[in-house]
CSV table of C-alpha atoms in Angstrom, one decimal:
chain,number,residue,atom,x,y,z
A,5,MET,CA,-33.2,-25.6,22.6
A,6,ALA,CA,-31.1,-22.6,23.2
A,7,HIS,CA,-32.9,-19.3,23.2
A,8,LEU,CA,-32.6,-17.4,19.9
A,9,TYR,CA,-32.6,-13.6,20.3
A,10,ARG,CA,-32.8,-10.6,17.9
A,11,ASP,CA,-31.3,-7.1,18.1
A,12,THR,CA,-30.5,-4.2,15.9
A,13,GLY,CA,-26.9,-3.0,15.8
A,14,VAL,CA,-24.1,-1.3,14.0
A,15,VAL,CA,-21.1,-3.4,12.7
A,16,LEU,CA,-18.1,-1.8,14.3
A,17,ARG,CA,-15.4,-4.1,12.9
A,18,VAL,CA,-14.9,-7.6,11.4
A,19,HIS,CA,-12.1,-10.2,11.9
A,20,LYS,CA,-11.4,-13.2,9.7
A,21,LEU,CA,-12.0,-16.6,11.2
A,22,GLY,CA,-11.0,-19.8,9.7
A,23,GLU,CA,-11.5,-20.4,6.0
A,24,ALA,CA,-14.7,-18.4,5.2
A,25,ASP,CA,-16.1,-17.2,8.6
A,26,ARG,CA,-15.9,-13.8,10.3
A,27,ILE,CA,-16.1,-12.6,13.8
A,28,ILE,CA,-18.4,-9.5,13.8
A,29,THR,CA,-18.2,-6.9,16.5
A,30,LEU,CA,-21.6,-5.2,16.8
A,31,LEU,CA,-22.8,-2.4,19.0
A,32,THR,CA,-26.4,-3.3,19.6
A,33,ARG,CA,-29.4,-1.4,21.0
A,34,LYS,CA,-30.3,-3.9,23.8
A,35,HIS,CA,-27.2,-6.0,24.4
A,36,GLY,CA,-24.4,-3.4,24.1
A,37,LYS,CA,-21.3,-4.6,22.4
A,38,LEU,CA,-21.5,-8.2,21.0
A,39,ARG,CA,-19.0,-10.4,19.3
A,40,ALA,CA,-20.6,-13.0,17.2
A,41,VAL,CA,-19.6,-15.5,14.5
A,42,ALA,CA,-21.0,-15.2,11.0
A,43,LYS,CA,-20.4,-18.5,9.2
A,44,GLY,CA,-19.4,-18.6,5.5
A,45,VAL,CA,-19.8,-14.9,4.9
A,46,ARG,CA,-16.5,-14.6,3.0
A,47,ARG,CA,-17.8,-16.8,0.3
A,48,THR,CA,-19.3,-15.0,-2.7
A,49,SER,CA,-22.4,-17.3,-2.3
A,50,SER,CA,-23.1,-16.0,1.2
A,51,ARG,CA,-26.6,-14.8,1.6
A,52,PHE,CA,-25.8,-12.1,4.2
A,53,GLY,CA,-22.1,-11.4,3.9
A,54,ALA,CA,-22.7,-8.1,2.2
A,55,ARG,CA,-24.9,-6.9,5.1
A,56,LEU,CA,-22.3,-7.6,7.8
A,57,GLU,CA,-19.7,-5.2,6.4
A,58,PRO,CA,-18.3,-2.4,8.7
A,59,PHE,CA,-20.6,0.5,9.3
A,60,GLY,CA,-23.7,-1.5,8.3
A,61,HIS,CA,-26.8,-0.9,10.5
A,62,VAL,CA,-28.5,-4.3,10.7
A,63,ASP,CA,-31.3,-6.3,12.4
A,64,ALA,CA,-29.8,-9.7,13.2
A,65,GLN,CA,-30.8,-12.9,14.8
A,66,PHE,CA,-28.4,-14.7,17.1
A,67,TYR,CA,-28.0,-18.2,18.3
A,68,PRO,CA,-26.2,-18.6,21.6
A,69,GLY,CA,-23.0,-20.6,21.1
A,70,ARG,CA,-20.5,-22.0,23.6
A,71,THR,CA,-18.0,-19.1,23.4
A,72,LEU,CA,-19.4,-16.8,20.8
A,73,ASP,CA,-23.0,-16.4,19.6
A,74,VAL,CA,-23.7,-17.3,16.0
A,75,ILE,CA,-25.5,-14.9,13.6
A,76,THR,CA,-28.2,-16.8,11.8
A,77,GLN,CA,-30.2,-14.1,9.9
A,78,VAL,CA,-29.5,-10.5,9.0
A,79,THR,CA,-31.5,-7.8,7.3
A,80,THR,CA,-30.2,-4.3,6.6
A,81,VAL,CA,-31.7,-1.3,8.4
A,82,ASP,CA,-29.5,1.3,6.9
A,83,ALA,CA,-26.7,0.7,4.4
A,84,PHE,CA,-24.4,3.5,5.6
A,85,ALA,CA,-21.3,1.9,4.0
A,86,VAL,CA,-22.4,2.9,0.5
A,87,GLY,CA,-22.3,6.6,1.3
A,88,ILE,CA,-19.3,6.3,3.5
A,89,VAL,CA,-16.9,4.5,1.2
A,90,SER,CA,-17.7,6.7,-1.7
A,91,ASP,CA,-15.4,9.3,0.0
A,92,TYR,CA,-12.1,8.5,1.6
A,93,GLN,CA,-12.3,11.3,4.1
A,94,ARG,CA,-15.7,10.0,5.4
A,95,TYR,CA,-14.3,6.5,5.5
A,96,THR,CA,-11.4,7.4,7.7
A,97,ALA,CA,-13.7,9.4,10.0
A,98,ALA,CA,-16.2,6.4,10.2
A,99,SER,CA,-13.3,4.1,11.0
A,100,ALA,CA,-12.2,6.4,13.9
A,101,ILE,CA,-15.9,6.4,15.1
A,102,SER,CA,-16.0,2.6,15.1
A,103,GLU,CA,-12.7,2.2,16.9
A,104,THR,CA,-13.7,4.7,19.6
A,105,ALA,CA,-17.1,3.1,20.1
A,106,ASP,CA,-15.4,-0.3,20.3
A,107,ARG,CA,-13.0,1.0,22.9
A,108,LEU,CA,-15.6,2.9,25.0
A,109,ALA,CA,-18.0,-0.1,25.1
A,110,ALA,CA,-15.5,-2.1,27.0
A,111,GLU,CA,-17.8,-4.6,28.6
A,112,GLU,CA,-19.6,-7.1,26.2
A,113,GLY,CA,-23.2,-7.5,26.8
A,114,GLU,CA,-23.5,-4.3,28.9
A,115,PRO,CA,-26.3,-2.2,27.3
A,116,ALA,CA,-25.0,1.1,26.0
A,117,LEU,CA,-28.1,2.7,24.3
A,118,ARG,CA,-26.7,6.2,24.3
A,119,LEU,CA,-23.5,5.2,22.6
A,120,TYR,CA,-25.4,3.1,20.1
A,121,LEU,CA,-27.7,6.0,19.2
A,122,LEU,CA,-24.6,8.3,18.9
A,123,VAL,CA,-22.8,5.9,16.6
A,124,VAL,CA,-25.9,5.5,14.4
A,125,GLY,CA,-26.4,9.3,14.2
A,126,ALA,CA,-22.8,9.9,13.4
A,127,LEU,CA,-22.6,7.3,10.7
A,128,ARG,CA,-25.9,8.6,9.2
A,129,ALA,CA,-24.5,12.1,9.1
A,130,LEU,CA,-21.3,10.9,7.4
A,131,ALA,CA,-23.2,8.8,4.9
A,132,ASP,CA,-25.5,11.8,4.0
A,133,GLY,CA,-22.4,13.8,3.2
A,134,GLN,CA,-24.2,17.1,4.1
A,135,ARG,CA,-21.7,18.0,6.9
A,136,ASP,CA,-17.9,18.2,7.1
A,137,SER,CA,-16.9,14.7,8.2
A,138,SER,CA,-14.2,16.2,10.4
A,139,LEU,CA,-16.8,18.1,12.4
A,140,VAL,CA,-19.1,15.0,12.6
A,141,LEU,CA,-16.1,13.0,13.9
A,142,ASP,CA,-15.2,15.6,16.6
A,143,ALA,CA,-18.9,16.0,17.6
A,144,PHE,CA,-19.1,12.2,18.0
A,145,LEU,CA,-15.9,12.0,20.0
A,146,LEU,CA,-16.9,14.8,22.4
A,147,ARG,CA,-20.3,13.3,23.0
A,148,ALA,CA,-19.0,9.8,23.3
A,149,MET,CA,-16.6,11.0,25.9
A,150,ALA,CA,-19.4,12.7,27.7
A,151,PHE,CA,-21.2,9.3,27.7
A,152,ALA,CA,-18.1,7.7,29.2
A,153,GLY,CA,-17.9,10.4,31.9
A,154,TRP,CA,-15.0,12.3,30.4
A,155,ALA,CA,-16.7,15.3,28.9
A,156,PRO,CA,-14.2,18.1,28.7
A,157,ALA,CA,-15.1,21.1,30.9
A,158,VAL,CA,-15.8,23.9,28.4
A,159,SER,CA,-17.6,26.5,30.6
A,160,GLU,CA,-16.3,26.1,34.2
A,161,CYS,CA,-12.8,25.4,35.5
A,162,ALA,CA,-12.1,21.6,35.3
A,163,ARG,CA,-10.3,21.7,38.6
A,164,CYS,CA,-12.1,24.1,41.0
A,165,GLY,CA,-15.4,24.5,39.1
A,166,LEU,CA,-15.1,28.3,38.9
A,167,PRO,CA,-17.6,29.5,36.3
A,168,GLY,CA,-15.9,30.8,33.1
A,169,PRO,CA,-15.2,31.9,30.5
A,170,HIS,CA,-11.6,30.7,30.9
A,171,THR,CA,-8.9,30.8,28.2
A,172,ALA,CA,-6.4,28.0,29.2
A,173,PHE,CA,-7.1,24.3,28.1
A,174,SER,CA,-5.3,21.5,29.9
A,175,VAL,CA,-5.8,17.9,28.6
A,176,GLN,CA,-4.5,16.5,31.9
A,177,ALA,CA,-6.9,18.5,34.0
A,178,GLY,CA,-9.8,17.6,31.7
A,179,GLY,CA,-10.7,20.8,29.9
A,180,LEU,CA,-10.6,24.6,30.5
A,181,VAL,CA,-8.8,25.7,33.6
A,182,CYS,CA,-8.9,29.1,35.5
A,183,ALA,CA,-5.8,31.2,35.9
A,184,ARG,CA,-5.3,29.9,39.5
A,185,CYS,CA,-5.5,26.2,38.6
A,186,ARG,CA,-3.6,26.4,35.3
A,187,PRO,CA,-1.0,23.6,35.3
A,188,ALA,CA,2.2,23.6,33.3
A,189,GLY,CA,1.7,22.6,29.7
A,190,ALA,CA,-1.8,24.1,29.3
A,191,VAL,CA,-2.5,25.7,26.0
A,192,ASN,CA,-4.4,28.9,25.1
A,193,PRO,CA,-6.7,28.1,22.2
A,194,ALA,CA,-8.5,30.9,20.4
A,195,PRO,CA,-11.9,31.9,21.7
A,196,ASP,CA,-13.5,30.5,18.4
A,197,VAL,CA,-12.0,27.1,19.2
A,198,ILE,CA,-13.7,27.0,22.6
A,199,GLY,CA,-16.9,28.2,21.0
A,200,LEU,CA,-16.7,25.3,18.4
A,201,LEU,CA,-16.1,22.7,21.2
A,202,VAL,CA,-19.2,24.0,23.0
A,203,ALA,CA,-21.2,24.0,19.7
A,204,LEU,CA,-20.2,20.4,18.9
A,205,LEU,CA,-20.9,19.2,22.4
A,206,HIS,CA,-24.4,20.6,22.2
A,207,GLY,CA,-25.1,19.9,18.6
A,208,ASP,CA,-25.3,23.5,17.5
A,209,TRP,CA,-24.5,22.9,13.8
A,210,ASP,CA,-25.2,26.4,12.7
A,211,THR,CA,-22.4,27.8,14.8
A,212,ALA,CA,-20.1,24.8,14.1
A,213,GLY,CA,-20.7,25.1,10.3
A,214,ALA,CA,-19.8,28.8,10.3
A,215,THR,CA,-16.3,28.3,11.7
A,216,ALA,CA,-13.0,28.8,9.8
A,217,GLN,CA,-10.9,25.8,8.7
A,218,GLY,CA,-8.0,26.7,11.1
A,219,THR,CA,-10.4,26.8,14.0
A,220,ARG,CA,-11.7,23.3,13.1
A,221,ARG,CA,-8.2,22.0,12.9
A,222,ASP,CA,-7.2,23.4,16.3
A,223,ALA,CA,-10.4,22.0,17.9
A,224,SER,CA,-9.7,18.6,16.3
A,225,GLY,CA,-6.3,18.6,17.8
A,226,LEU,CA,-7.7,19.3,21.3
A,227,VAL,CA,-10.4,16.7,21.0
A,228,ALA,CA,-7.9,14.0,19.8
A,229,ALA,CA,-5.5,14.8,22.6
A,230,HIS,CA,-8.3,14.7,25.2
A,231,LEU,CA,-9.6,11.4,23.9
A,232,GLN,CA,-6.3,9.7,23.8
A,233,TRP,CA,-5.3,10.9,27.2
A,234,HIS,CA,-8.4,9.3,28.7
A,235,LEU,CA,-8.3,6.1,26.7
A,236,GLU,CA,-4.7,5.7,27.8
A,237,ARG,CA,-4.0,4.1,24.5
A,238,GLN,CA,-3.3,5.4,21.0
A,239,LEU,CA,-6.2,4.9,18.6
A,240,ARG,CA,-4.9,3.3,15.4
A,241,SER,CA,-7.3,5.0,13.1
A,242,LEU,CA,-7.1,8.5,14.4
A,243,PRO,CA,-3.7,9.4,12.9
A,244,LEU,CA,-5.0,8.2,9.5
A,245,VAL,CA,-8.1,10.4,9.6
A,246,GLU,CA,-8.0,12.7,6.6
A,247,ARG,CA,-8.7,16.3,7.5
A,248,ARG,CA,-8.9,18.2,4.3
A,249,VAL,CA,-10.7,21.4,3.3
A,250,TRP,CA,-14.3,20.6,3.0
A,251,GLN,CA,-16.0,22.1,0.0
A,252,GLY,CA,-19.6,21.3,0.3
A,253,THR,CA,-22.0,18.5,-0.3
A,254,LEU,CA,-21.9,15.3,-2.3
A,255,GLY,CA,-20.1,15.5,-5.6
A,256,THR,CA,-18.5,18.8,-5.1
A,257,GLU,CA,-15.5,17.6,-3.1
A,258,ALA,CA,-13.6,16.9,-6.3
A,259,ALA,CA,-11.5,20.0,-6.4
A,260,SER,CA,-10.2,19.8,-2.8
A,261,GLU,CA,-9.6,16.1,-3.1
A,262,ALA,CA,-7.6,16.5,-6.3
A,263,ALA,CA,-5.6,19.3,-4.6
A,264,SER,CA,-4.5,17.2,-1.6
A,265,GLY,CA,-4.8,13.6,-3.0
A,266,GLY,CA,-1.8,11.3,-3.6
B,8,MET,CA,9.9,-45.6,9.7
B,9,PRO,CA,9.6,-49.1,11.1
B,10,ALA,CA,6.0,-50.4,11.6
B,11,VAL,CA,6.6,-50.5,15.4
B,12,LEU,CA,7.5,-46.9,15.6
B,13,ALA,CA,4.6,-45.9,13.4
B,14,ALA,CA,2.2,-47.8,15.6
B,15,ARG,CA,3.7,-46.1,18.7
B,16,ALA,CA,3.2,-42.7,17.1
B,17,ASP,CA,-0.4,-43.5,16.4
B,18,TRP,CA,-0.9,-44.6,19.9
B,19,ALA,CA,0.7,-41.4,21.3
B,20,ALA,CA,-1.6,-39.3,19.0
B,21,SER,CA,-4.7,-40.9,20.4
B,22,ALA,CA,-3.6,-41.2,24.0
B,23,PHE,CA,-3.0,-37.6,24.7
B,24,PRO,CA,-5.7,-35.0,23.9
B,25,ALA,CA,-4.8,-31.8,22.2
B,26,GLY,CA,-3.6,-29.0,24.4
B,27,CYS,CA,-1.8,-31.4,26.8
B,28,GLU,CA,1.9,-30.6,26.4
B,29,LEU,CA,3.0,-34.1,27.2
B,30,PHE,CA,5.4,-34.7,24.3
B,31,GLU,CA,9.0,-34.1,24.8
B,32,GLY,CA,11.3,-31.7,23.1
B,33,VAL,CA,11.2,-31.7,19.3
B,34,VAL,CA,7.8,-33.4,18.9
B,35,GLN,CA,6.1,-30.8,21.0
B,36,ASP,CA,8.1,-28.0,19.2
B,37,LEU,CA,6.8,-29.4,15.9
B,38,ILE,CA,3.2,-29.5,17.1
B,39,ASP,CA,3.6,-25.9,18.4
B,40,GLU,CA,5.0,-24.6,15.2
B,41,LEU,CA,2.4,-26.4,13.1
B,42,GLY,CA,-0.3,-24.9,15.4
B,43,ARG,CA,0.8,-21.4,14.4
B,44,LEU,CA,-0.2,-21.9,10.8
B,45,PRO,CA,-3.6,-20.4,9.7
B,46,GLY,CA,-6.5,-22.7,10.0
B,47,VAL,CA,-4.6,-25.3,12.0
B,48,GLY,CA,-5.9,-25.9,15.5
B,49,PRO,CA,-4.1,-27.9,18.2
B,50,LYS,CA,-5.7,-31.2,17.2
B,51,SER,CA,-4.9,-30.8,13.5
B,52,ALA,CA,-1.3,-29.8,14.4
B,53,GLN,CA,-0.9,-32.9,16.4
B,54,ARG,CA,-2.3,-35.0,13.6
B,55,ILE,CA,0.0,-33.5,11.0
B,56,ALA,CA,3.0,-33.8,13.3
B,57,PHE,CA,2.4,-37.6,13.8
B,58,HIS,CA,1.7,-38.0,10.1
B,59,LEU,CA,5.1,-36.4,9.5
B,60,ILE,CA,6.8,-38.6,12.1
B,61,SER,CA,5.5,-41.7,10.4
B,62,SER,CA,6.3,-40.5,6.9
B,63,GLU,CA,9.2,-41.7,4.8
B,64,PRO,CA,12.4,-39.7,5.4
B,65,ALA,CA,12.5,-38.8,1.7
B,66,ASP,CA,9.1,-37.2,1.9
B,67,ILE,CA,10.2,-35.1,4.9
B,68,LYS,CA,13.4,-34.1,3.1
B,69,ARG,CA,11.4,-32.9,0.1
B,70,LEU,CA,9.2,-30.7,2.4
B,71,VAL,CA,12.2,-29.4,4.2
B,72,ASP,CA,13.9,-28.5,0.9
B,73,VAL,CA,10.9,-26.6,-0.3
B,74,LEU,CA,10.5,-24.7,3.0
B,75,GLY,CA,14.2,-23.8,2.7
B,76,LYS,CA,13.7,-22.5,-0.8
B,77,VAL,CA,10.7,-20.5,0.2
B,78,THR,CA,12.7,-18.5,2.8
B,79,GLU,CA,15.7,-18.0,0.5
B,80,GLY,CA,14.2,-18.0,-3.0
B,81,VAL,CA,10.9,-16.2,-2.9
B,82,ARG,CA,10.8,-12.5,-3.1
B,83,PHE,CA,8.5,-9.8,-4.4
B,84,CYS,CA,8.6,-8.6,-8.0
B,85,GLU,CA,10.3,-5.2,-8.1
B,86,LEU,CA,7.7,-3.9,-10.6
B,87,CYS,CA,4.3,-5.3,-9.6
B,88,GLY,CA,4.8,-6.6,-6.1
B,89,ASN,CA,3.7,-10.2,-6.9
B,90,VAL,CA,5.6,-13.1,-5.4
B,91,SER,CA,8.4,-14.1,-7.7
B,92,GLU,CA,11.6,-16.1,-7.7
B,93,GLN,CA,13.5,-13.5,-9.8
B,94,GLN,CA,13.7,-9.8,-9.7
B,95,GLN,CA,10.7,-9.5,-11.9
B,96,CYS,CA,7.8,-12.0,-11.9
B,97,ARG,CA,6.7,-14.2,-14.8
B,98,ILE,CA,3.9,-11.9,-15.9
B,99,CYS,CA,6.1,-8.7,-15.9
B,100,ARG,CA,8.8,-10.6,-17.9
B,101,ASP,CA,6.3,-11.8,-20.5
B,102,THR,CA,6.6,-9.5,-23.5
B,103,ARG,CA,3.4,-10.7,-25.0
B,104,ARG,CA,1.4,-9.0,-22.2
B,105,ASP,CA,-0.3,-5.8,-22.9
B,106,GLY,CA,1.5,-3.1,-21.1
B,107,ALA,CA,-1.3,-0.5,-21.7
B,108,MET,CA,-3.6,-2.3,-19.2
B,109,LEU,CA,-2.8,-2.4,-15.5
B,110,CYS,CA,-4.9,-4.3,-13.1
B,111,VAL,CA,-4.6,-3.2,-9.4
B,112,VAL,CA,-5.3,-6.0,-6.9
B,113,GLU,CA,-4.8,-6.3,-3.1
B,114,GLU,CA,-2.9,-9.5,-2.7
B,115,PRO,CA,-0.8,-11.9,-4.9
B,116,LYS,CA,-3.5,-14.5,-4.6
B,117,ASP,CA,-5.9,-12.1,-6.4
B,118,VAL,CA,-3.5,-12.2,-9.4
B,119,LEU,CA,-3.9,-16.0,-9.4
B,120,ALA,CA,-7.7,-15.7,-9.3
B,121,ILE,CA,-7.8,-13.3,-12.3
B,122,GLU,CA,-5.3,-15.3,-14.2
B,123,ARG,CA,-7.6,-18.3,-13.8
B,124,THR,CA,-10.2,-16.5,-15.8
B,125,ARG,CA,-7.9,-16.3,-18.9
B,126,GLU,CA,-9.7,-13.0,-19.8
B,127,PHE,CA,-7.1,-10.5,-18.9
B,128,LYS,CA,-3.9,-10.1,-20.9
B,129,GLY,CA,-2.5,-7.0,-19.3
B,130,ARG,CA,-0.2,-6.6,-16.3
B,131,TYR,CA,-0.8,-6.3,-12.6
B,132,HIS,CA,0.0,-4.2,-9.6
B,133,VAL,CA,-0.2,-5.7,-6.2
B,134,LEU,CA,-0.9,-3.1,-3.4
B,135,GLY,CA,-0.2,-5.5,-0.6
B,136,GLY,CA,-3.6,-5.0,1.2
B,137,ALA,CA,-6.4,-2.6,1.4
B,138,LEU,CA,-6.8,0.8,3.2
B,139,ASP,CA,-8.0,-0.2,6.7
B,140,PRO,CA,-7.5,2.6,9.4
B,141,LEU,CA,-8.9,0.2,12.1
B,142,SER,CA,-5.8,-2.0,11.5
B,143,GLY,CA,-3.5,1.0,11.1
B,144,VAL,CA,-3.1,0.6,7.3
B,145,GLY,CA,-3.1,3.9,5.5
B,146,PRO,CA,-1.9,4.9,1.9
B,147,ASP,CA,1.7,4.9,3.1
B,148,GLN,CA,1.6,1.3,4.1
B,149,LEU,CA,0.5,0.1,0.6
B,150,ARG,CA,2.4,0.2,-2.7
B,151,MET,CA,0.6,3.4,-3.9
B,152,ARG,CA,3.7,5.4,-4.7
B,153,GLU,CA,5.1,2.6,-6.8
B,154,LEU,CA,1.7,2.5,-8.7
B,155,LEU,CA,2.0,6.3,-9.4
B,156,ALA,CA,5.5,5.9,-10.6
B,157,ARG,CA,4.5,3.0,-12.9
B,158,ILE,CA,1.6,5.0,-14.4
B,159,SER,CA,3.8,8.1,-14.9
B,160,SER,CA,6.6,6.2,-16.6
B,161,ASP,CA,5.0,3.3,-18.4
B,162,GLU,CA,2.6,3.5,-21.3
B,163,VAL,CA,-0.4,2.7,-19.2
B,164,THR,CA,-3.7,3.8,-20.7
B,165,GLU,CA,-6.2,1.9,-18.6
B,166,VAL,CA,-6.1,1.1,-14.9
B,167,ILE,CA,-8.6,-1.6,-13.8
B,168,ILE,CA,-9.2,-1.5,-10.1
B,169,ALA,CA,-9.9,-5.0,-8.8
B,170,THR,CA,-9.8,-4.6,-5.1
B,171,ASP,CA,-12.2,-6.8,-3.0
B,172,PRO,CA,-15.9,-5.8,-3.2
B,173,ASN,CA,-16.0,-5.2,0.6
B,174,THR,CA,-15.9,-2.0,2.7
B,175,GLU,CA,-12.1,-1.8,2.8
B,176,GLY,CA,-11.7,-2.7,-0.9
B,177,GLU,CA,-14.3,-0.1,-2.0
B,178,ALA,CA,-12.6,2.6,0.1
B,179,THR,CA,-9.3,1.7,-1.5
B,180,ALA,CA,-10.9,1.9,-4.9
B,181,THR,CA,-12.4,5.4,-4.0
B,182,TYR,CA,-8.9,6.5,-3.0
B,183,LEU,CA,-7.3,5.2,-6.1
B,184,VAL,CA,-9.9,6.9,-8.4
B,185,ARG,CA,-9.2,10.2,-6.6
B,186,MET,CA,-5.5,9.7,-7.0
B,187,LEU,CA,-5.6,8.8,-10.6
B,188,ARG,CA,-8.2,11.0,-12.1
B,189,ASP,CA,-5.7,13.8,-12.8
B,190,PHE,CA,-3.6,11.7,-15.2
B,191,PRO,CA,-4.4,12.9,-18.7
B,192,GLY,CA,-5.6,10.2,-21.0
B,193,LEU,CA,-5.8,7.5,-18.3
B,194,ASN,CA,-9.0,5.5,-18.3
B,195,VAL,CA,-9.8,4.2,-14.7
B,196,THR,CA,-12.3,1.4,-14.5
B,197,ARG,CA,-13.6,-0.8,-11.7
B,198,LEU,CA,-14.6,-4.5,-11.9
B,199,ALA,CA,-18.3,-4.9,-12.3
B,200,SER,CA,-20.2,-6.1,-9.3
B,201,GLY,CA,-23.5,-7.9,-9.2
B,202,LEU,CA,-25.2,-11.2,-9.1
B,203,PRO,CA,-23.2,-14.4,-8.9
B,204,MET,CA,-23.6,-17.1,-11.6
B,205,GLY,CA,-25.8,-19.9,-10.5
B,206,GLY,CA,-27.8,-17.9,-7.9
B,207,ASP,CA,-31.4,-17.1,-7.4
B,208,LEU,CA,-32.5,-13.4,-7.6
B,209,GLU,CA,-34.8,-13.7,-4.5
B,210,PHE,CA,-31.9,-14.7,-2.3
B,211,ALA,CA,-29.6,-11.8,-3.4
B,212,ASP,CA,-29.0,-9.2,-0.7
B,213,GLU,CA,-30.2,-5.7,-1.3
B,214,LEU,CA,-26.7,-4.2,-1.6
B,215,THR,CA,-25.6,-6.7,-4.3
B,216,LEU,CA,-28.9,-6.4,-6.1
B,217,GLY,CA,-28.7,-2.6,-5.9
B,218,ARG,CA,-25.2,-2.6,-7.4
B,219,ALA,CA,-26.3,-5.0,-10.1
B,220,PHE,CA,-29.0,-2.5,-11.1
B,221,SER,CA,-26.8,0.5,-11.0
B,222,GLY,CA,-24.2,-1.4,-13.1
B,223,ARG,CA,-26.7,-2.8,-15.7
B,224,ARG,CA,-25.7,-2.8,-19.3
B,225,SER,CA,-27.6,-2.6,-22.6
B,226,LEU,CA,-27.6,-5.7,-24.7
């Protein structure tokens, strides 16, 4: 008998398969990225279909199959989806997090514990709704890139390593560059923007939370450009991420949403 | 088809396993085209192809005629986006329907599912999918603007959001609620969600059971 195994993981995305099945892409704690078949989950009578929705944090049992493993049992660890889909801005941010994690964990079955923990942390922060989802997304992207070995240089020069502070940022060079190394096309972000990048990279939420909206927008632009340059492919969800003025915690986002909705 | 030819077709179907491109020209083309349909694998495609080859010419002609009509005759209703043979679909043309109630669904097949219940007498609006950033589907890719235009101009008093009860459908519902809540006098409702008929409580997953609790009603 084939060896059943069990692991906890986050559902990154789902694809339809046949009449009522789905292929579930999970980022797991021990086995890295896994693609497995969940049979009959699209039927309303499915006993675990609801648990295998995107952004679900689950404990699942797998049965090794010929090409793809089959999910036989699932229990929910955290139902992040409930908090995430209750706000469209959070949903788009969570989608970008899932797609980035899927892209960064290129090799299936290769353990990626740090990335897994990052994804769980980011989705938990989004579901809680206590922080600006745009900041949560940027913090995740920066740290996920650091995990992949592409952390932007935010203190020393990306080319020669000269200690900073520097003012020019070059996506191609991989972060801040000194005056001597500065290539054509480098931009000069405001000092606050650099400060925000450093804060997000190191999890300094007090500093990040105190920044102005314009600063956050500029930092998001730099992070997105840096990510897409290194991934060498456009992320589908990133242009659809809604970056609106954030007005506080759960339930108080109404005013800003109404202002920009439609 | 003569019996000899039918027997030959049966033999050919059994002699060559699926995936072997041993058939010539048009037969292989037919198998390839059938294999592109959803849910039809190479083996099924081969079986359907040889069934067609051994069918009566009149049966084949009927199928060809219908396929021809589908490409020429079927379009989308200009009002609701449902599949239709005319500019407006059967439901939008029906004057007995209640124009004050508008049910928003993802796909034309959802209209059929709700129609089967015989509970709803209003009209529909088909979005053409759900918001799914992972597949590059945002509000601009769906028929959101048409929905706004309908609500602004028609005498709609209630919008029933009937998107799928999954992550994408729920996110779409959230977006719609946000978009529609500023319309004065418009009642926005969402389909109830909970336990399926004929099921056991102990087997219900916690998400469904949780929603059944939050959506409980007094009797």
